[in-house]
Amino acid sequence: MIREQLEEEERRTLSPFASRSADSRGREREEAECDIRTAYMRDRDRIVHCKSFRRLKDKTQVFLSPQGDHYRTRLMHTLEVSQTARTAAKCLLLNEDLVEAIALGHDLGHTPFGHAGERALNEVCPSGFRHNEQSVRVVEVLEKGGEGLNLTWEVRDGILNHGTKNMPHTLEGQVVRLCDKISYIHHDMDDAERAGILREEDIPLRLRRLLGFSTRERLNTFIHDIVEQSVGRDRISMSPEIGGAMQELRAFMFDNLYTNPAAKSEEKKAREMLLALYSWYREHPESLPAEYAELIRERGETADRVICDYISGMTDQYSISRFKEIFVPKSWSKY
């Protein structure tokens, strides 16, 4: 079978430290193997074809409702992470299919309005709300009418542990974890320049001399450093000099962009809107769509948890539309 040929090719060509499809820890529910695709190829395809992935195109990355066609959405961020991570993985002889599946799925649970939405739901969800954990919940529970996507353990591990505080168990997951940060530093600076909020000259000269004098040069520096520091090793890392400079640049972005009133002026409105939606559905759980109401009725999930599931899955525009339908008086009919 073609799948077996692909698995044999992985055994022959990948790094000794790479994750091989045939050695996966498997899925929560056993199922027959595909005759032409490896396990990680199937995971990638399931993520690309799921509804949560399509909704990312209408979710905020940094700028809420930007006036322009070239600002990144959550989907564009996801695709850039995937491409950057695949480049590094190919150079390190790691499993590109696993890298791509993790990258494409890592933000499936992100809220509307970016991290402002995440902070709002974290205020009201009794168990807290973190988008990495929600992304796992999406693929394990919420997709396909409550069946989930039944992904492999390695993909779910990479999705869960892509944040700063965690470390994936596979090198492929570690590549995505670093490339997620590299990608948003790269493209958020690009968008900030486009919006006139930051200029290239605002970045400390010391960092620019070390990392590069443009977003393109800095991206190139970061990827080269990952490859050079990680080739032939059982851990993905960056050099102290470049890795430290990346953290300094990230801190600069937080101080000058992610908390900048010019970029975040609408976030308070978004927060209040999502909190209002949460309160309304808490009082009217019968108004939840059937697939979410079933989680409460048939599976014993709490209303608080399921309402957060529903709101976090909304796109920016859909949440605005629901808010208007619920809270904004409708115009009187003509007669």
Short mmCIF file of C-alpha atoms in Angstrom, two decimals:
data_model
loop_
_atom_site.label_atom_id
_atom_site.label_comp_id
_atom_site.label_asym_id
_atom_site.label_seq_id
_atom_site.Cartn_x
_atom_site.Cartn_y
_atom_site.Cartn_z
CA MET A 1 0.00 0.00 0.00
CA ILE A 2 1.05 3.58 -0.58
CA ARG A 3 0.80 4.42 3.13
CA GLU A 4 3.28 1.70 3.98
CA GLN A 5 5.67 3.02 1.36
CA LEU A 6 5.42 6.50 2.88
CA GLU A 7 6.04 5.09 6.35
CA GLU A 8 9.09 3.25 5.08
CA GLU A 9 10.35 6.46 3.50
CA GLU A 10 9.99 8.20 6.87
CA ARG A 11 12.04 5.44 8.51
CA ARG A 12 14.81 5.82 5.94
CA THR A 13 15.04 9.58 5.56
CA LEU A 14 13.97 11.33 8.75
CA SER A 15 16.21 12.29 11.64
CA PRO A 16 16.59 9.70 14.43
CA PHE A 17 14.81 12.23 16.64
CA ALA A 18 11.83 12.75 14.33
CA SER A 19 8.34 11.40 14.97
CA ARG A 20 7.41 8.60 12.58
CA SER A 21 3.79 8.05 11.64
CA ALA A 22 4.00 4.30 12.15
CA ASP A 23 5.20 4.84 15.73
CA SER A 24 2.37 7.17 16.77
CA ARG A 25 0.79 6.59 20.16
CA GLY A 26 -2.45 6.43 18.24
CA ARG A 27 -5.93 7.87 18.60
CA GLU A 28 -8.41 7.82 21.46
CA ARG A 29 -10.76 5.72 19.31
CA GLU A 30 -9.26 3.01 17.18
CA GLU A 31 -10.03 3.14 13.48
CA ALA A 32 -8.85 1.49 10.29
CA GLU A 33 -5.73 2.99 8.69
CA CYS A 34 -5.98 4.82 5.38
CA ASP A 35 -4.37 2.96 2.47
CA ILE A 36 -2.73 6.06 0.95
CA ARG A 37 -2.20 8.53 3.82
CA THR A 38 -0.15 8.30 6.98
CA ALA A 39 -1.74 9.06 10.35
CA TYR A 40 -0.39 12.61 10.46
CA MET A 41 -1.48 13.31 6.88
CA ARG A 42 -5.02 12.33 7.85
CA ASP A 43 -4.89 14.62 10.90
CA ARG A 44 -3.79 17.55 8.76
CA ASP A 45 -6.63 16.90 6.30
CA ARG A 46 -9.23 16.60 9.07
CA ILE A 47 -8.17 19.95 10.51
CA VAL A 48 -8.20 21.77 7.17
CA HIS A 49 -11.69 20.50 6.40
CA CYS A 50 -13.27 21.23 9.78
CA LYS A 51 -15.59 24.16 10.45
CA SER A 52 -13.45 25.67 13.19
CA PHE A 53 -10.57 26.06 10.75
CA ARG A 54 -12.75 27.93 8.24
CA ARG A 55 -13.95 30.33 10.91
CA LEU A 56 -10.39 31.50 11.59
CA LYS A 57 -10.56 33.69 8.48
CA ASP A 58 -12.96 36.02 10.30
CA LYS A 59 -11.26 36.15 13.68
CA THR A 60 -8.96 38.94 14.87
CA GLN A 61 -5.21 38.47 15.05
CA VAL A 62 -4.21 41.86 16.54
CA PHE A 63 -6.24 44.62 14.90
CA LEU A 64 -10.00 44.61 15.44
CA SER A 65 -11.93 45.36 12.23
CA PRO A 66 -8.92 46.88 10.43
CA GLN A 67 -9.53 49.16 7.47
CA GLY A 68 -7.52 47.38 4.80
CA ASP A 69 -7.23 44.09 2.97
CA HIS A 70 -3.70 43.16 4.02
CA TYR A 71 -3.90 42.92 7.81
CA ARG A 72 -3.53 39.42 9.20
CA THR A 73 -6.48 37.46 10.48
CA ARG A 74 -6.17 34.44 12.76
CA LEU A 75 -6.23 32.23 9.67
CA MET A 76 -3.35 34.08 8.03
CA HIS A 77 -1.37 33.80 11.24
CA THR A 78 -2.04 30.06 11.26
CA LEU A 79 -0.88 29.64 7.67
CA GLU A 80 2.29 31.66 8.28
CA VAL A 81 3.11 29.55 11.35
CA SER A 82 2.60 26.43 9.27
CA GLN A 83 4.86 27.57 6.45
CA THR A 84 7.62 28.82 8.73
CA ALA A 85 7.54 25.64 10.81
CA ARG A 86 7.61 23.42 7.73
CA THR A 87 10.71 25.20 6.47
CA ALA A 88 12.53 24.54 9.73
CA ALA A 89 11.24 20.96 9.89
CA LYS A 90 12.42 20.15 6.36
CA CYS A 91 15.92 21.43 7.14
CA LEU A 92 16.01 19.37 10.36
CA LEU A 93 14.64 16.21 8.67
CA LEU A 94 11.59 16.18 10.92
CA ASN A 95 8.08 15.02 10.05
CA GLU A 96 6.55 17.84 8.02
CA ASP A 97 3.07 16.30 8.08
CA LEU A 98 3.04 16.30 11.87
CA VAL A 99 4.39 19.85 11.98
CA GLU A 100 1.73 21.02 9.57
CA ALA A 101 -1.11 19.33 11.45
CA ILE A 102 -0.05 20.88 14.77
CA ALA A 103 0.44 24.32 13.22
CA LEU A 104 -2.89 24.30 11.41
CA GLY A 105 -4.72 23.21 14.56
CA HIS A 106 -2.94 25.21 17.23
CA ASP A 107 -5.40 28.15 17.29
CA LEU A 108 -8.68 26.40 16.48
CA GLY A 109 -10.02 27.31 19.92
CA HIS A 110 -9.17 30.99 19.72
CA THR A 111 -11.94 33.43 20.54
CA PRO A 112 -13.33 36.27 18.46
CA PHE A 113 -11.38 39.52 18.96
CA GLY A 114 -8.08 37.80 19.70
CA HIS A 115 -6.68 37.76 23.22
CA ALA A 116 -9.23 40.36 24.35
CA GLY A 117 -11.91 37.74 23.82
CA GLU A 118 -9.80 35.12 25.56
CA ARG A 119 -9.39 37.35 28.62
CA ALA A 120 -13.13 38.06 28.71
CA LEU A 121 -14.08 34.37 28.74
CA ASN A 122 -11.37 33.63 31.27
CA GLU A 123 -13.15 36.03 33.63
CA VAL A 124 -16.43 34.12 33.55
CA CYS A 125 -15.59 30.49 32.79
CA PRO A 126 -15.43 28.72 36.19
CA SER A 127 -12.56 26.49 35.08
CA GLY A 128 -10.78 29.35 33.33
CA PHE A 129 -10.36 29.78 29.60
CA ARG A 130 -7.10 29.29 27.71
CA HIS A 131 -7.14 29.10 23.95
CA ASN A 132 -4.63 26.23 23.73
CA GLU A 133 -6.82 24.05 25.97
CA GLN A 134 -9.89 25.13 24.01
CA SER A 135 -8.18 24.12 20.76
CA VAL A 136 -7.80 20.60 22.15
CA ARG A 137 -11.43 20.64 23.27
CA VAL A 138 -12.45 21.62 19.75
CA VAL A 139 -10.70 18.64 18.17
CA GLU A 140 -11.67 16.17 20.91
CA VAL A 141 -15.27 17.18 21.62
CA LEU A 142 -16.82 20.03 19.67
CA GLU A 143 -16.16 19.22 16.04
CA LYS A 144 -18.34 16.86 14.00
CA GLY A 145 -21.41 17.23 16.18
CA GLY A 146 -19.69 16.19 19.39
CA GLU A 147 -17.59 13.35 17.95
CA GLY A 148 -14.39 15.35 17.61
CA LEU A 149 -11.75 14.73 14.97
CA ASN A 150 -10.10 11.78 16.73
CA LEU A 151 -6.59 13.07 16.10
CA THR A 152 -3.39 11.31 17.07
CA TRP A 153 -1.82 11.88 20.49
CA GLU A 154 1.18 13.70 18.99
CA VAL A 155 -0.95 16.32 17.23
CA ARG A 156 -3.07 16.95 20.32
CA ASP A 157 0.06 17.21 22.46
CA GLY A 158 1.56 19.80 20.10
CA ILE A 159 -1.64 21.83 20.06
CA LEU A 160 -1.99 21.78 23.85
CA ASN A 161 1.62 22.70 24.55
CA HIS A 162 2.30 25.40 21.96
CA GLY A 163 2.25 28.20 24.52
CA THR A 164 5.19 29.85 26.26
CA LYS A 165 4.83 27.94 29.54
CA ASN A 166 4.61 24.44 28.07
CA MET A 167 6.87 22.14 26.07
CA PRO A 168 5.60 19.60 23.53
CA HIS A 169 6.94 16.07 23.75
CA THR A 170 7.86 15.87 20.05
CA LEU A 171 10.47 17.91 18.21
CA GLU A 172 7.80 18.73 15.65
CA GLY A 173 5.66 20.29 18.36
CA GLN A 174 8.65 22.20 19.65
CA VAL A 175 9.28 23.62 16.18
CA VAL A 176 5.68 24.87 15.98
CA ARG A 177 5.91 26.34 19.48
CA LEU A 178 8.89 28.50 18.50
CA CYS A 179 7.59 29.35 15.03
CA ASP A 180 4.30 30.54 16.51
CA LYS A 181 6.17 33.22 18.44
CA ILE A 182 8.48 34.04 15.55
CA SER A 183 5.54 34.39 13.19
CA TYR A 184 3.50 36.78 15.29
CA ILE A 185 6.55 38.90 16.08
CA HIS A 186 7.22 39.05 12.35
CA HIS A 187 3.75 39.72 10.97
CA ASP A 188 2.44 41.84 13.85
CA MET A 189 5.32 44.26 13.35
CA ASP A 190 4.55 44.31 9.64
CA ASP A 191 0.90 45.11 10.36
CA ALA A 192 1.86 47.73 12.94
CA GLU A 193 4.01 49.51 10.35
CA ARG A 194 1.16 49.32 7.87
CA ALA A 195 -1.16 50.90 10.44
CA GLY A 196 1.31 53.68 11.24
CA ILE A 197 1.55 52.62 14.88
CA LEU A 198 5.20 51.60 14.81
CA ARG A 199 8.15 52.37 12.56
CA GLU A 200 11.14 50.20 11.86
CA GLU A 201 13.28 52.87 13.56
CA ASP A 202 11.35 52.41 16.80
CA ILE A 203 12.98 49.03 17.38
CA PRO A 204 16.15 49.44 19.47
CA LEU A 205 19.15 49.75 17.17
CA ARG A 206 21.04 47.07 19.08
CA LEU A 207 18.33 44.50 18.26
CA ARG A 208 18.16 45.56 14.63
CA ARG A 209 21.91 45.24 14.19
CA LEU A 210 21.80 41.73 15.61
CA LEU A 211 18.58 40.43 14.07
CA GLY A 212 18.15 42.46 10.89
CA PHE A 213 16.86 45.78 9.64
CA SER A 214 13.50 44.55 8.31
CA THR A 215 10.84 42.01 9.21
CA ARG A 216 12.09 39.81 6.35
CA GLU A 217 15.69 39.86 7.58
CA ARG A 218 14.67 39.09 11.16
CA LEU A 219 12.51 36.14 10.10
CA ASN A 220 15.46 34.79 8.14
CA THR A 221 17.74 35.21 11.18
CA PHE A 222 15.35 33.38 13.50
CA ILE A 223 14.84 30.37 11.23
CA HIS A 224 18.54 30.04 10.46
CA ASP A 225 19.32 30.11 14.17
CA ILE A 226 16.76 27.39 14.99
CA VAL A 227 18.17 25.13 12.30
CA GLU A 228 21.80 25.74 13.23
CA GLN A 229 21.18 25.18 16.94
CA SER A 230 18.91 22.14 16.56
CA VAL A 231 20.34 20.05 13.73
CA GLY A 232 21.24 16.55 14.92
CA ARG A 233 19.99 17.22 18.45
CA ASP A 234 17.07 15.85 20.47
CA ARG A 235 15.72 19.28 21.38
CA ILE A 236 14.67 22.35 19.39
CA SER A 237 16.39 25.48 20.62
CA MET A 238 17.85 28.85 19.73
CA SER A 239 21.24 30.31 20.61
CA PRO A 240 21.34 32.40 23.81
CA GLU A 241 22.18 35.50 21.77
CA ILE A 242 19.44 35.22 19.12
CA GLY A 243 16.89 33.64 21.45
CA GLY A 244 17.48 36.33 24.04
CA ALA A 245 17.16 39.06 21.42
CA MET A 246 13.91 37.51 20.21
CA GLN A 247 12.52 37.69 23.74
CA GLU A 248 13.57 41.33 23.98
CA LEU A 249 11.84 42.07 20.68
CA ARG A 250 8.74 40.25 21.90
CA ALA A 251 8.77 42.38 25.07
CA PHE A 252 9.13 45.48 22.89
CA MET A 253 6.04 44.40 20.93
CA PHE A 254 4.03 43.91 24.12
CA ASP A 255 5.03 47.34 25.44
CA ASN A 256 4.51 49.23 22.19
CA LEU A 257 1.87 47.33 20.22
CA TYR A 258 -0.12 44.77 22.17
CA THR A 259 -0.95 47.32 24.89
CA ASN A 260 -0.94 50.37 22.59
CA PRO A 261 -4.23 52.32 22.87
CA ALA A 262 -4.16 53.08 19.13
CA ALA A 263 -4.22 49.36 18.31
CA LYS A 264 -6.44 48.32 21.22
CA SER A 265 -8.97 51.15 21.41
CA GLU A 266 -11.90 48.85 20.53
CA GLU A 267 -10.98 45.96 22.82
CA LYS A 268 -12.99 47.24 25.79
CA LYS A 269 -16.11 47.28 23.61
CA ALA A 270 -15.40 43.74 22.42
CA ARG A 271 -14.92 42.56 26.01
CA GLU A 272 -18.16 44.10 27.22
CA MET A 273 -20.03 42.64 24.26
CA LEU A 274 -18.80 39.09 24.87
CA LEU A 275 -19.52 39.34 28.60
CA ALA A 276 -23.03 40.53 27.79
CA LEU A 277 -23.54 37.58 25.44
CA TYR A 278 -22.30 35.20 28.11
CA SER A 279 -24.69 36.64 30.72
CA TRP A 280 -27.64 36.46 28.31
CA TYR A 281 -27.03 32.83 27.35
CA ARG A 282 -26.49 31.99 31.01
CA GLU A 283 -30.05 33.21 31.63
CA HIS A 284 -31.39 31.67 28.40
CA PRO A 285 -29.51 28.40 27.83
CA GLU A 286 -32.49 27.12 25.83
CA SER A 287 -31.44 29.57 23.09
CA LEU A 288 -28.17 27.74 22.44
CA PRO A 289 -27.93 25.89 19.12
CA ALA A 290 -29.00 22.25 19.34
CA GLU A 291 -25.50 20.78 19.13
CA TYR A 292 -24.43 22.82 22.18
CA ALA A 293 -27.64 22.24 24.13
CA GLU A 294 -27.07 18.52 23.63
CA LEU A 295 -23.72 18.75 25.40
CA ILE A 296 -25.59 19.95 28.48
CA ARG A 297 -28.57 17.62 28.17
CA GLU A 298 -26.92 14.40 27.00
CA ARG A 299 -23.35 14.63 28.26
CA GLY A 300 -23.81 16.47 31.53
CA GLU A 301 -21.57 19.40 30.62
CA THR A 302 -22.15 22.57 32.64
CA ALA A 303 -23.94 25.48 31.01
CA ASP A 304 -21.02 27.79 31.82
CA ARG A 305 -18.60 25.56 29.94
CA VAL A 306 -20.82 25.10 26.90
CA ILE A 307 -21.70 28.79 26.63
CA CYS A 308 -17.97 29.55 26.54
CA ASP A 309 -17.61 26.88 23.83
CA TYR A 310 -20.29 28.57 21.76
CA ILE A 311 -19.00 32.12 22.18
CA SER A 312 -15.37 31.18 21.60
CA GLY A 313 -16.34 29.54 18.32
CA MET A 314 -17.99 32.70 17.01
CA THR A 315 -16.31 34.88 14.42
CA ASP A 316 -15.95 38.59 15.11
CA GLN A 317 -18.86 39.51 12.86
CA TYR A 318 -21.14 36.73 14.04
CA SER A 319 -20.71 37.78 17.68
CA ILE A 320 -21.56 41.37 16.70
CA SER A 321 -24.59 40.11 14.81
CA ARG A 322 -25.82 38.06 17.78
CA PHE A 323 -25.30 41.01 20.10
CA LYS A 324 -27.38 43.26 17.84
CA GLU A 325 -30.17 40.69 17.56
CA ILE A 326 -30.35 40.29 21.32
CA PHE A 327 -29.68 43.77 22.68
CA VAL A 328 -30.27 46.38 19.98
CA PRO A 329 -33.93 47.36 19.47
CA LYS A 330 -35.21 46.53 16.03
CA SER A 331 -36.62 49.33 13.90
CA TRP A 332 -40.37 49.70 13.83
CA SER A 333 -42.03 48.31 10.75
CA LYS A 334 -43.42 50.96 8.41
CA TYR A 335 -47.03 50.32 9.39
#
